[in-house]
Short mmCIF file of N, CA and C in Angstrom, two decimals:
data_model
loop_
_atom_site.label_atom_id
_atom_site.label_comp_id
_atom_site.label_asym_id
_atom_site.label_seq_id
_atom_site.Cartn_x
_atom_site.Cartn_y
_atom_site.Cartn_z
N MET A 234 11.81 6.84 -9.10
CA MET A 234 11.46 8.21 -8.83
C MET A 234 11.29 8.32 -7.28
N LEU A 235 12.27 8.51 -6.60
CA LEU A 235 12.25 8.55 -5.17
C LEU A 235 11.73 9.95 -4.73
N ASN A 236 10.72 9.92 -3.73
CA ASN A 236 10.26 11.12 -3.16
C ASN A 236 11.25 11.46 -2.02
N GLN A 237 12.30 12.07 -2.37
CA GLN A 237 13.42 12.35 -1.43
C GLN A 237 12.97 13.25 -0.28
N THR A 238 12.10 14.18 -0.54
CA THR A 238 11.67 15.12 0.50
C THR A 238 10.92 14.37 1.60
N LEU A 239 9.95 13.55 1.21
CA LEU A 239 9.26 12.73 2.20
C LEU A 239 10.19 11.73 2.93
N LYS A 240 11.06 11.12 2.19
CA LYS A 240 12.02 10.22 2.79
C LYS A 240 12.87 10.92 3.85
N ASP A 241 13.35 12.09 3.49
CA ASP A 241 14.14 12.85 4.50
C ASP A 241 13.36 13.20 5.72
N GLN A 242 12.11 13.66 5.54
CA GLN A 242 11.28 13.91 6.71
C GLN A 242 11.07 12.73 7.59
N VAL A 243 10.76 11.57 6.94
CA VAL A 243 10.54 10.36 7.69
C VAL A 243 11.77 9.89 8.42
N THR A 244 12.90 9.81 7.75
CA THR A 244 14.10 9.32 8.37
C THR A 244 14.64 10.30 9.47
N SER A 245 14.50 11.54 9.30
CA SER A 245 15.06 12.49 10.30
C SER A 245 14.13 12.78 11.42
N ARG A 246 12.81 12.82 11.22
CA ARG A 246 11.80 13.18 12.23
C ARG A 246 11.08 12.04 12.82
N ILE A 247 10.74 11.07 12.03
CA ILE A 247 9.84 9.94 12.48
C ILE A 247 10.59 8.76 13.00
N LEU A 248 11.43 8.24 12.16
CA LEU A 248 12.07 6.89 12.48
C LEU A 248 12.86 6.91 13.77
N PRO A 249 13.51 8.01 14.21
CA PRO A 249 14.21 7.96 15.52
C PRO A 249 13.30 7.75 16.66
N ALA A 250 12.00 7.95 16.51
CA ALA A 250 11.02 7.86 17.61
C ALA A 250 10.20 6.57 17.63
N VAL A 251 10.52 5.60 16.66
CA VAL A 251 9.78 4.41 16.60
C VAL A 251 10.67 3.16 16.82
N GLN A 252 9.93 2.04 17.23
CA GLN A 252 10.69 0.85 17.39
C GLN A 252 10.71 0.18 16.00
N THR A 253 11.69 -0.65 15.71
CA THR A 253 12.01 -1.36 14.48
C THR A 253 11.84 -0.38 13.21
N PRO A 254 12.55 0.65 13.15
CA PRO A 254 12.38 1.58 12.02
C PRO A 254 12.80 1.01 10.66
N ALA A 255 13.57 -0.09 10.62
CA ALA A 255 13.98 -0.67 9.31
C ALA A 255 12.87 -1.13 8.44
N GLN A 256 11.76 -1.49 9.10
CA GLN A 256 10.57 -1.95 8.30
C GLN A 256 9.88 -0.84 7.46
N TYR A 257 10.28 0.38 7.72
CA TYR A 257 9.64 1.56 7.10
C TYR A 257 10.44 2.22 6.00
N VAL A 258 11.61 1.63 5.66
CA VAL A 258 12.54 2.26 4.68
C VAL A 258 12.75 1.45 3.38
N GLY A 259 12.24 0.24 3.28
CA GLY A 259 12.47 -0.60 2.10
C GLY A 259 13.87 -0.93 1.95
N GLY A 260 14.27 -1.19 0.68
CA GLY A 260 15.64 -1.60 0.40
C GLY A 260 15.91 -3.07 0.49
N GLU A 261 14.95 -3.92 0.58
CA GLU A 261 15.08 -5.31 0.69
C GLU A 261 15.67 -5.95 -0.56
N LEU A 262 16.32 -7.06 -0.42
CA LEU A 262 16.80 -7.82 -1.60
C LEU A 262 15.64 -8.11 -2.55
N ASN A 263 15.83 -7.92 -3.81
CA ASN A 263 14.86 -8.09 -4.85
C ASN A 263 13.73 -7.04 -4.90
N MET A 264 13.85 -5.97 -4.17
CA MET A 264 13.00 -4.83 -4.27
C MET A 264 13.07 -4.24 -5.66
N ILE A 265 11.97 -3.86 -6.18
CA ILE A 265 12.02 -3.32 -7.62
C ILE A 265 11.55 -1.88 -7.55
N ARG A 266 12.29 -0.93 -8.02
CA ARG A 266 11.94 0.48 -8.10
C ARG A 266 11.99 0.93 -9.51
N LYS A 267 10.90 1.43 -9.94
CA LYS A 267 10.73 1.93 -11.35
C LYS A 267 10.56 3.43 -11.29
N ASP A 268 10.94 4.06 -12.41
CA ASP A 268 10.65 5.50 -12.55
C ASP A 268 9.27 5.76 -12.98
N HIS A 269 8.46 6.38 -12.13
CA HIS A 269 7.05 6.59 -12.40
C HIS A 269 6.76 7.34 -13.71
N ARG A 270 7.79 8.15 -14.16
CA ARG A 270 7.58 8.88 -15.49
C ARG A 270 7.66 7.98 -16.65
N GLN A 271 8.11 6.76 -16.49
CA GLN A 271 8.37 5.81 -17.64
C GLN A 271 7.24 4.73 -17.66
N VAL A 272 6.25 4.83 -16.78
CA VAL A 272 5.22 3.80 -16.81
C VAL A 272 3.79 4.44 -17.04
N THR A 273 2.92 3.56 -17.48
CA THR A 273 1.52 4.05 -17.68
C THR A 273 0.76 4.12 -16.39
N GLY A 274 1.02 3.20 -15.51
CA GLY A 274 0.27 3.13 -14.28
C GLY A 274 1.07 2.75 -13.08
N LYS A 275 0.54 3.11 -11.89
CA LYS A 275 1.24 2.88 -10.68
C LYS A 275 0.28 2.24 -9.74
N VAL A 276 0.66 1.05 -9.19
CA VAL A 276 -0.16 0.36 -8.23
C VAL A 276 0.60 0.10 -6.97
N CYS A 277 -0.05 0.26 -5.81
CA CYS A 277 0.59 -0.04 -4.60
C CYS A 277 -0.22 -1.21 -3.86
N PHE A 278 0.53 -2.29 -3.64
CA PHE A 278 -0.08 -3.39 -2.90
C PHE A 278 -0.09 -3.06 -1.44
N ALA A 279 -1.20 -3.01 -0.81
CA ALA A 279 -1.36 -2.65 0.59
C ALA A 279 -1.73 -3.88 1.35
N PHE A 280 -0.87 -4.30 2.25
CA PHE A 280 -1.14 -5.43 3.13
C PHE A 280 -1.55 -4.92 4.45
N PRO A 281 -2.82 -5.10 4.89
CA PRO A 281 -3.31 -4.50 6.12
C PRO A 281 -2.92 -5.21 7.41
N ASP A 282 -1.69 -5.59 7.47
CA ASP A 282 -1.07 -6.17 8.63
C ASP A 282 0.37 -5.69 8.63
N THR A 283 1.05 -6.00 9.65
CA THR A 283 2.39 -5.51 9.74
C THR A 283 3.38 -6.07 8.76
N TYR A 284 4.55 -5.38 8.62
CA TYR A 284 5.62 -5.79 7.72
C TYR A 284 6.01 -7.19 7.97
N THR A 285 6.19 -7.54 9.18
CA THR A 285 6.66 -8.96 9.47
C THR A 285 5.73 -10.03 9.02
N ILE A 286 4.49 -9.74 9.04
CA ILE A 286 3.41 -10.68 8.62
C ILE A 286 3.30 -10.61 7.03
N GLY A 287 3.21 -9.44 6.51
CA GLY A 287 3.03 -9.22 5.04
C GLY A 287 4.21 -9.66 4.21
N MET A 288 5.42 -9.50 4.72
CA MET A 288 6.56 -9.89 3.90
C MET A 288 6.70 -11.39 3.81
N SER A 289 6.09 -12.12 4.71
CA SER A 289 6.14 -13.56 4.63
C SER A 289 5.00 -14.17 3.85
N HIS A 290 4.13 -13.37 3.32
CA HIS A 290 2.93 -13.79 2.56
C HIS A 290 3.39 -14.11 1.16
N HIS A 291 3.30 -15.36 0.81
CA HIS A 291 3.78 -15.79 -0.53
C HIS A 291 2.94 -15.12 -1.70
N GLY A 292 1.67 -15.05 -1.47
CA GLY A 292 0.78 -14.44 -2.57
C GLY A 292 1.14 -12.98 -2.83
N LEU A 293 1.51 -12.23 -1.86
CA LEU A 293 1.99 -10.81 -2.08
C LEU A 293 3.27 -10.91 -2.97
N GLN A 294 4.18 -11.75 -2.67
CA GLN A 294 5.41 -11.78 -3.37
C GLN A 294 5.18 -12.20 -4.83
N VAL A 295 4.25 -13.12 -5.07
CA VAL A 295 3.97 -13.55 -6.42
C VAL A 295 3.35 -12.40 -7.25
N LEU A 296 2.36 -11.73 -6.62
CA LEU A 296 1.74 -10.63 -7.42
C LEU A 296 2.67 -9.45 -7.63
N TYR A 297 3.51 -9.12 -6.64
CA TYR A 297 4.47 -8.09 -6.80
C TYR A 297 5.40 -8.37 -7.96
N SER A 298 5.88 -9.65 -8.09
CA SER A 298 6.73 -10.07 -9.21
C SER A 298 6.03 -9.95 -10.52
N LEU A 299 4.84 -10.48 -10.52
CA LEU A 299 3.99 -10.53 -11.71
C LEU A 299 3.70 -9.18 -12.27
N MET A 300 3.35 -8.16 -11.47
CA MET A 300 3.04 -6.85 -11.87
C MET A 300 4.25 -6.14 -12.36
N ASN A 301 5.35 -6.38 -11.55
CA ASN A 301 6.64 -5.60 -11.97
C ASN A 301 7.30 -6.26 -13.16
N ARG A 302 6.89 -7.37 -13.70
CA ARG A 302 7.44 -7.94 -15.00
C ARG A 302 6.85 -7.10 -16.09
N ARG A 303 5.79 -6.44 -15.86
CA ARG A 303 5.23 -5.56 -16.94
C ARG A 303 5.98 -4.29 -17.03
N ASP A 304 6.31 -3.84 -18.24
CA ASP A 304 7.07 -2.65 -18.46
C ASP A 304 6.18 -1.39 -18.27
N ASP A 305 4.87 -1.61 -18.36
CA ASP A 305 3.99 -0.41 -18.30
C ASP A 305 3.43 -0.08 -16.96
N TRP A 306 3.76 -0.89 -15.97
CA TRP A 306 3.25 -0.65 -14.59
C TRP A 306 4.39 -0.70 -13.57
N ALA A 307 4.28 0.18 -12.60
CA ALA A 307 5.20 0.10 -11.40
C ALA A 307 4.35 -0.40 -10.28
N CYS A 308 4.81 -1.41 -9.61
CA CYS A 308 4.19 -1.97 -8.45
C CYS A 308 5.05 -1.80 -7.20
N GLU A 309 4.42 -1.23 -6.16
CA GLU A 309 5.11 -1.00 -4.95
C GLU A 309 4.28 -1.55 -3.77
N ARG A 310 4.84 -1.47 -2.58
CA ARG A 310 4.19 -2.12 -1.39
C ARG A 310 4.09 -1.19 -0.21
N VAL A 311 3.13 -1.49 0.59
CA VAL A 311 2.96 -0.77 1.87
C VAL A 311 2.30 -1.73 2.86
N PHE A 312 2.63 -1.57 4.13
CA PHE A 312 2.15 -2.41 5.21
C PHE A 312 1.60 -1.54 6.23
N MET A 313 0.67 -2.14 7.11
CA MET A 313 0.12 -1.37 8.22
C MET A 313 1.22 -1.08 9.23
N PRO A 314 1.43 0.19 9.58
CA PRO A 314 2.46 0.50 10.53
C PRO A 314 1.99 0.17 11.97
N TRP A 315 2.99 -0.05 12.77
CA TRP A 315 2.72 -0.29 14.22
C TRP A 315 2.11 1.01 14.74
N ARG A 316 1.55 0.94 15.96
CA ARG A 316 0.90 2.12 16.58
C ARG A 316 1.78 3.29 16.70
N ASP A 317 3.07 3.05 17.07
CA ASP A 317 4.04 4.16 17.28
C ASP A 317 4.27 4.91 15.97
N MET A 318 4.48 4.21 14.90
CA MET A 318 4.66 4.83 13.58
C MET A 318 3.38 5.57 13.15
N GLU A 319 2.24 5.01 13.25
CA GLU A 319 1.00 5.63 12.94
C GLU A 319 0.85 6.96 13.72
N SER A 320 1.11 6.92 15.02
CA SER A 320 0.99 8.17 15.78
C SER A 320 1.99 9.24 15.36
N GLU A 321 3.23 8.81 15.02
CA GLU A 321 4.20 9.73 14.57
C GLU A 321 3.88 10.37 13.23
N LEU A 322 3.35 9.59 12.38
CA LEU A 322 2.97 10.11 10.97
C LEU A 322 1.84 11.11 11.19
N ARG A 323 0.88 10.70 12.00
CA ARG A 323 -0.28 11.64 12.18
C ARG A 323 0.21 13.01 12.88
N ALA A 324 1.04 12.82 13.90
CA ALA A 324 1.48 14.04 14.60
C ALA A 324 2.33 14.97 13.68
N ALA A 325 3.03 14.36 12.64
CA ALA A 325 3.83 15.18 11.76
C ALA A 325 3.05 15.66 10.52
N GLY A 326 1.81 15.08 10.40
CA GLY A 326 1.03 15.43 9.25
C GLY A 326 1.56 14.85 8.01
N LEU A 327 2.23 13.65 8.12
CA LEU A 327 2.83 13.01 6.90
C LEU A 327 1.90 11.80 6.54
N PRO A 328 1.86 11.50 5.23
CA PRO A 328 1.02 10.46 4.74
C PRO A 328 1.74 9.05 4.76
N LEU A 329 0.94 8.03 4.82
CA LEU A 329 1.44 6.70 4.61
C LEU A 329 1.97 6.56 3.16
N TYR A 330 3.11 5.87 2.98
CA TYR A 330 3.83 5.93 1.71
C TYR A 330 4.34 4.48 1.39
N SER A 331 4.68 4.29 0.10
CA SER A 331 5.21 3.06 -0.40
C SER A 331 6.68 2.86 0.06
N LEU A 332 7.11 1.64 0.20
CA LEU A 332 8.50 1.33 0.58
C LEU A 332 9.47 1.66 -0.55
N GLU A 333 9.06 1.41 -1.77
CA GLU A 333 10.03 1.53 -2.87
C GLU A 333 10.41 3.01 -3.16
N THR A 334 9.45 3.93 -3.23
CA THR A 334 9.78 5.27 -3.61
C THR A 334 9.24 6.37 -2.69
N PHE A 335 8.78 5.97 -1.53
CA PHE A 335 8.25 6.93 -0.57
C PHE A 335 7.09 7.73 -1.15
N THR A 336 6.28 7.16 -2.11
CA THR A 336 5.21 7.87 -2.70
C THR A 336 4.01 7.72 -1.82
N PRO A 337 3.35 8.81 -1.47
CA PRO A 337 2.12 8.81 -0.67
C PRO A 337 1.02 7.89 -1.37
N LEU A 338 0.29 7.18 -0.63
CA LEU A 338 -0.75 6.34 -1.23
C LEU A 338 -1.69 7.05 -2.14
N HIS A 339 -2.06 8.28 -1.87
CA HIS A 339 -3.05 9.00 -2.67
C HIS A 339 -2.50 9.38 -4.01
N GLN A 340 -1.23 9.18 -4.24
CA GLN A 340 -0.61 9.57 -5.55
C GLN A 340 -0.47 8.32 -6.49
N PHE A 341 -0.99 7.18 -6.06
CA PHE A 341 -0.99 6.03 -7.01
C PHE A 341 -2.26 5.94 -7.81
N ASP A 342 -2.26 5.27 -8.92
CA ASP A 342 -3.49 5.10 -9.67
C ASP A 342 -4.36 4.04 -9.09
N VAL A 343 -3.74 3.00 -8.50
CA VAL A 343 -4.52 1.93 -7.84
C VAL A 343 -3.88 1.64 -6.52
N VAL A 344 -4.70 1.36 -5.49
CA VAL A 344 -4.15 0.83 -4.20
C VAL A 344 -4.95 -0.44 -4.00
N GLY A 345 -4.18 -1.55 -4.02
CA GLY A 345 -4.83 -2.89 -3.91
C GLY A 345 -4.65 -3.51 -2.56
N PHE A 346 -5.64 -3.82 -1.85
CA PHE A 346 -5.54 -4.49 -0.54
C PHE A 346 -5.71 -5.94 -0.68
N SER A 347 -4.87 -6.63 0.10
CA SER A 347 -4.98 -8.11 0.17
C SER A 347 -5.65 -8.48 1.50
N LEU A 348 -6.89 -8.92 1.42
CA LEU A 348 -7.68 -9.19 2.60
C LEU A 348 -7.61 -10.68 2.97
N GLN A 349 -6.73 -10.94 3.89
CA GLN A 349 -6.49 -12.37 4.24
C GLN A 349 -7.43 -12.90 5.35
N TYR A 350 -7.92 -11.94 6.16
CA TYR A 350 -8.84 -12.33 7.22
C TYR A 350 -9.59 -11.12 7.66
N GLU A 351 -10.75 -11.31 8.33
CA GLU A 351 -11.64 -10.29 8.72
C GLU A 351 -11.04 -9.34 9.72
N LEU A 352 -10.14 -9.76 10.56
CA LEU A 352 -9.56 -8.95 11.53
C LEU A 352 -8.76 -7.72 11.05
N CYS A 353 -8.44 -7.79 9.75
CA CYS A 353 -7.60 -6.75 9.14
C CYS A 353 -8.46 -5.60 8.64
N THR A 354 -9.78 -5.70 8.75
CA THR A 354 -10.68 -4.68 8.24
C THR A 354 -10.37 -3.30 8.89
N SER A 355 -10.18 -3.21 10.16
CA SER A 355 -9.87 -1.89 10.75
C SER A 355 -8.55 -1.34 10.30
N ASN A 356 -7.57 -2.23 10.11
CA ASN A 356 -6.30 -1.81 9.51
C ASN A 356 -6.45 -1.22 8.09
N LEU A 357 -7.29 -1.85 7.30
CA LEU A 357 -7.53 -1.38 5.94
C LEU A 357 -8.02 0.07 6.01
N LEU A 358 -9.04 0.34 6.89
CA LEU A 358 -9.56 1.67 7.02
C LEU A 358 -8.45 2.65 7.51
N THR A 359 -7.66 2.25 8.42
CA THR A 359 -6.57 3.08 8.95
C THR A 359 -5.64 3.46 7.83
N MET A 360 -5.31 2.45 6.99
CA MET A 360 -4.34 2.69 5.89
C MET A 360 -4.91 3.63 4.86
N ILE A 361 -6.11 3.51 4.53
CA ILE A 361 -6.76 4.42 3.58
C ILE A 361 -6.73 5.87 4.16
N ASP A 362 -7.08 5.96 5.38
CA ASP A 362 -6.99 7.31 6.03
C ASP A 362 -5.62 7.87 6.13
N LEU A 363 -4.62 7.04 6.60
CA LEU A 363 -3.24 7.45 6.67
C LEU A 363 -2.69 7.89 5.30
N GLY A 364 -3.15 7.17 4.26
CA GLY A 364 -2.73 7.50 2.94
C GLY A 364 -3.34 8.65 2.28
N CYS A 365 -4.10 9.41 2.99
CA CYS A 365 -4.78 10.66 2.54
C CYS A 365 -5.70 10.34 1.37
N ILE A 366 -6.41 9.25 1.44
CA ILE A 366 -7.42 8.86 0.44
C ILE A 366 -8.76 9.01 1.13
N GLU A 367 -9.74 9.52 0.37
CA GLU A 367 -11.13 9.63 0.92
C GLU A 367 -11.54 8.26 1.41
N LEU A 368 -12.00 8.25 2.67
CA LEU A 368 -12.46 6.95 3.30
C LEU A 368 -13.59 6.27 2.57
N HIS A 369 -14.60 7.02 2.20
CA HIS A 369 -15.77 6.41 1.60
C HIS A 369 -15.60 6.47 0.07
N ALA A 370 -15.95 5.43 -0.56
CA ALA A 370 -15.75 5.32 -2.02
C ALA A 370 -16.61 6.33 -2.74
N LYS A 371 -17.77 6.58 -2.26
CA LYS A 371 -18.65 7.61 -2.94
C LYS A 371 -18.03 9.04 -2.92
N GLU A 372 -17.17 9.29 -2.05
CA GLU A 372 -16.49 10.63 -1.94
C GLU A 372 -15.27 10.73 -2.83
N ARG A 373 -14.84 9.69 -3.44
CA ARG A 373 -13.65 9.79 -4.30
C ARG A 373 -14.00 10.24 -5.68
N THR A 374 -13.02 10.84 -6.32
CA THR A 374 -13.22 11.37 -7.67
C THR A 374 -12.26 10.58 -8.60
N MET A 375 -12.21 10.92 -9.82
CA MET A 375 -11.24 10.32 -10.81
C MET A 375 -9.83 10.72 -10.50
N ALA A 376 -9.63 11.77 -9.63
CA ALA A 376 -8.29 12.18 -9.22
C ALA A 376 -7.73 11.31 -8.15
N ASP A 377 -8.58 10.55 -7.47
CA ASP A 377 -8.18 9.65 -6.44
C ASP A 377 -7.81 8.31 -6.97
N PRO A 378 -6.99 7.47 -6.27
CA PRO A 378 -6.71 6.13 -6.75
C PRO A 378 -7.88 5.27 -6.65
N LEU A 379 -7.96 4.25 -7.55
CA LEU A 379 -8.95 3.20 -7.46
C LEU A 379 -8.55 2.25 -6.34
N VAL A 380 -9.43 2.09 -5.38
CA VAL A 380 -9.14 1.23 -4.24
C VAL A 380 -9.81 -0.13 -4.47
N ILE A 381 -8.98 -1.16 -4.57
CA ILE A 381 -9.48 -2.48 -4.82
C ILE A 381 -9.08 -3.43 -3.69
N ALA A 382 -9.74 -4.52 -3.60
CA ALA A 382 -9.52 -5.52 -2.55
C ALA A 382 -9.63 -6.88 -3.13
N GLY A 383 -8.79 -7.80 -2.74
CA GLY A 383 -8.89 -9.23 -3.12
C GLY A 383 -8.48 -10.09 -2.04
N GLY A 384 -8.40 -11.37 -2.29
CA GLY A 384 -8.06 -12.34 -1.34
C GLY A 384 -9.24 -12.99 -0.67
N PRO A 385 -9.01 -13.86 0.29
CA PRO A 385 -10.13 -14.63 0.94
C PRO A 385 -11.21 -13.68 1.50
N GLY A 386 -10.77 -12.52 2.07
CA GLY A 386 -11.74 -11.56 2.73
C GLY A 386 -12.57 -10.89 1.72
N ALA A 387 -12.30 -10.97 0.41
CA ALA A 387 -13.10 -10.32 -0.61
C ALA A 387 -14.28 -11.26 -1.01
N GLN A 388 -14.34 -12.41 -0.51
CA GLN A 388 -15.49 -13.32 -0.82
C GLN A 388 -16.83 -12.81 -0.32
N ASN A 389 -16.78 -12.07 0.76
CA ASN A 389 -17.94 -11.39 1.30
C ASN A 389 -17.70 -9.91 1.35
N PRO A 390 -17.98 -9.24 0.23
CA PRO A 390 -17.56 -7.80 0.19
C PRO A 390 -18.52 -6.86 0.87
N GLU A 391 -19.65 -7.24 1.28
CA GLU A 391 -20.72 -6.33 1.83
C GLU A 391 -20.18 -5.43 2.98
N PRO A 392 -19.52 -6.00 3.96
CA PRO A 392 -19.07 -5.17 5.14
C PRO A 392 -18.13 -4.05 4.69
N LEU A 393 -17.42 -4.18 3.66
CA LEU A 393 -16.45 -3.09 3.19
C LEU A 393 -16.98 -2.38 1.90
N GLY A 394 -18.20 -2.63 1.56
CA GLY A 394 -18.68 -2.11 0.34
C GLY A 394 -18.63 -0.59 0.26
N ASP A 395 -18.76 0.15 1.37
CA ASP A 395 -18.73 1.61 1.38
C ASP A 395 -17.34 2.17 1.19
N PHE A 396 -16.26 1.36 1.29
CA PHE A 396 -14.91 1.82 1.36
C PHE A 396 -14.09 1.35 0.20
N ILE A 397 -14.51 0.34 -0.49
CA ILE A 397 -13.75 -0.28 -1.60
C ILE A 397 -14.50 0.04 -2.89
N ASP A 398 -13.69 0.43 -3.92
CA ASP A 398 -14.28 0.69 -5.24
C ASP A 398 -14.50 -0.58 -6.04
N LEU A 399 -13.70 -1.65 -5.94
CA LEU A 399 -13.78 -2.81 -6.71
C LEU A 399 -13.30 -3.95 -5.92
N PHE A 400 -14.03 -5.01 -5.87
CA PHE A 400 -13.62 -6.32 -5.22
C PHE A 400 -13.18 -7.27 -6.33
N ALA A 401 -12.07 -7.95 -6.12
CA ALA A 401 -11.56 -8.89 -7.11
C ALA A 401 -11.41 -10.28 -6.36
N PRO A 402 -12.47 -11.02 -6.15
CA PRO A 402 -12.35 -12.32 -5.51
C PRO A 402 -11.63 -13.30 -6.44
N GLY A 403 -11.05 -14.30 -5.80
CA GLY A 403 -10.37 -15.31 -6.60
C GLY A 403 -8.86 -14.97 -6.70
N ASP A 404 -8.19 -15.83 -7.52
CA ASP A 404 -6.73 -15.67 -7.62
C ASP A 404 -6.40 -14.46 -8.32
N GLY A 405 -5.53 -13.56 -7.67
CA GLY A 405 -5.08 -12.30 -8.29
C GLY A 405 -4.16 -12.55 -9.43
N GLU A 406 -3.45 -13.65 -9.54
CA GLU A 406 -2.55 -13.86 -10.66
C GLU A 406 -3.29 -13.78 -11.96
N VAL A 407 -4.55 -14.20 -12.00
CA VAL A 407 -5.31 -14.15 -13.26
C VAL A 407 -6.02 -12.86 -13.41
N SER A 408 -6.68 -12.36 -12.38
CA SER A 408 -7.50 -11.13 -12.48
C SER A 408 -6.71 -9.82 -12.46
N LEU A 409 -5.69 -9.70 -11.66
CA LEU A 409 -5.08 -8.43 -11.46
C LEU A 409 -4.46 -7.84 -12.74
N PRO A 410 -3.72 -8.55 -13.53
CA PRO A 410 -3.24 -7.95 -14.84
C PRO A 410 -4.34 -7.47 -15.78
N LEU A 411 -5.49 -8.12 -15.69
CA LEU A 411 -6.61 -7.72 -16.53
C LEU A 411 -7.25 -6.45 -16.01
N ILE A 412 -7.40 -6.34 -14.67
CA ILE A 412 -7.97 -5.24 -14.09
C ILE A 412 -7.12 -3.96 -14.31
#
């Protein structure tokens, strides 16, 4: 279920003004695109680092495959945009979106962050904001996505406690399907 309107706006207005625009359009080999009307839930894996770093992360690939094997869930991906892309999205008033269907982050049921190291904390906050999700967890309602975080950075959740709804420390392969 491609958000063609947002894709057209991004490709015509935003991408001509940024470096390495291919990282913002998806279409990679083995990318999985599901019709959102045919699934029970939609999760977007958010990697708070650039596409080039996130795409080489094996854990993200494993979790993406695991969740997309389920018929009842659609799993998509988003990465932290470079500064030029962030500036262009903000200037145009457009939200951060998933690579598979150009769905804005705030339209997912769950947005799950992979916290690999502490330096990505500011990127996580930027992605929440760019995705048009309330920054503070206490300000979110049931209409907002559940914002979860896992990975090594979730072992000490206190610094991000005001921004994350649920921390899932440990291996995501076991916990994520249950959550």
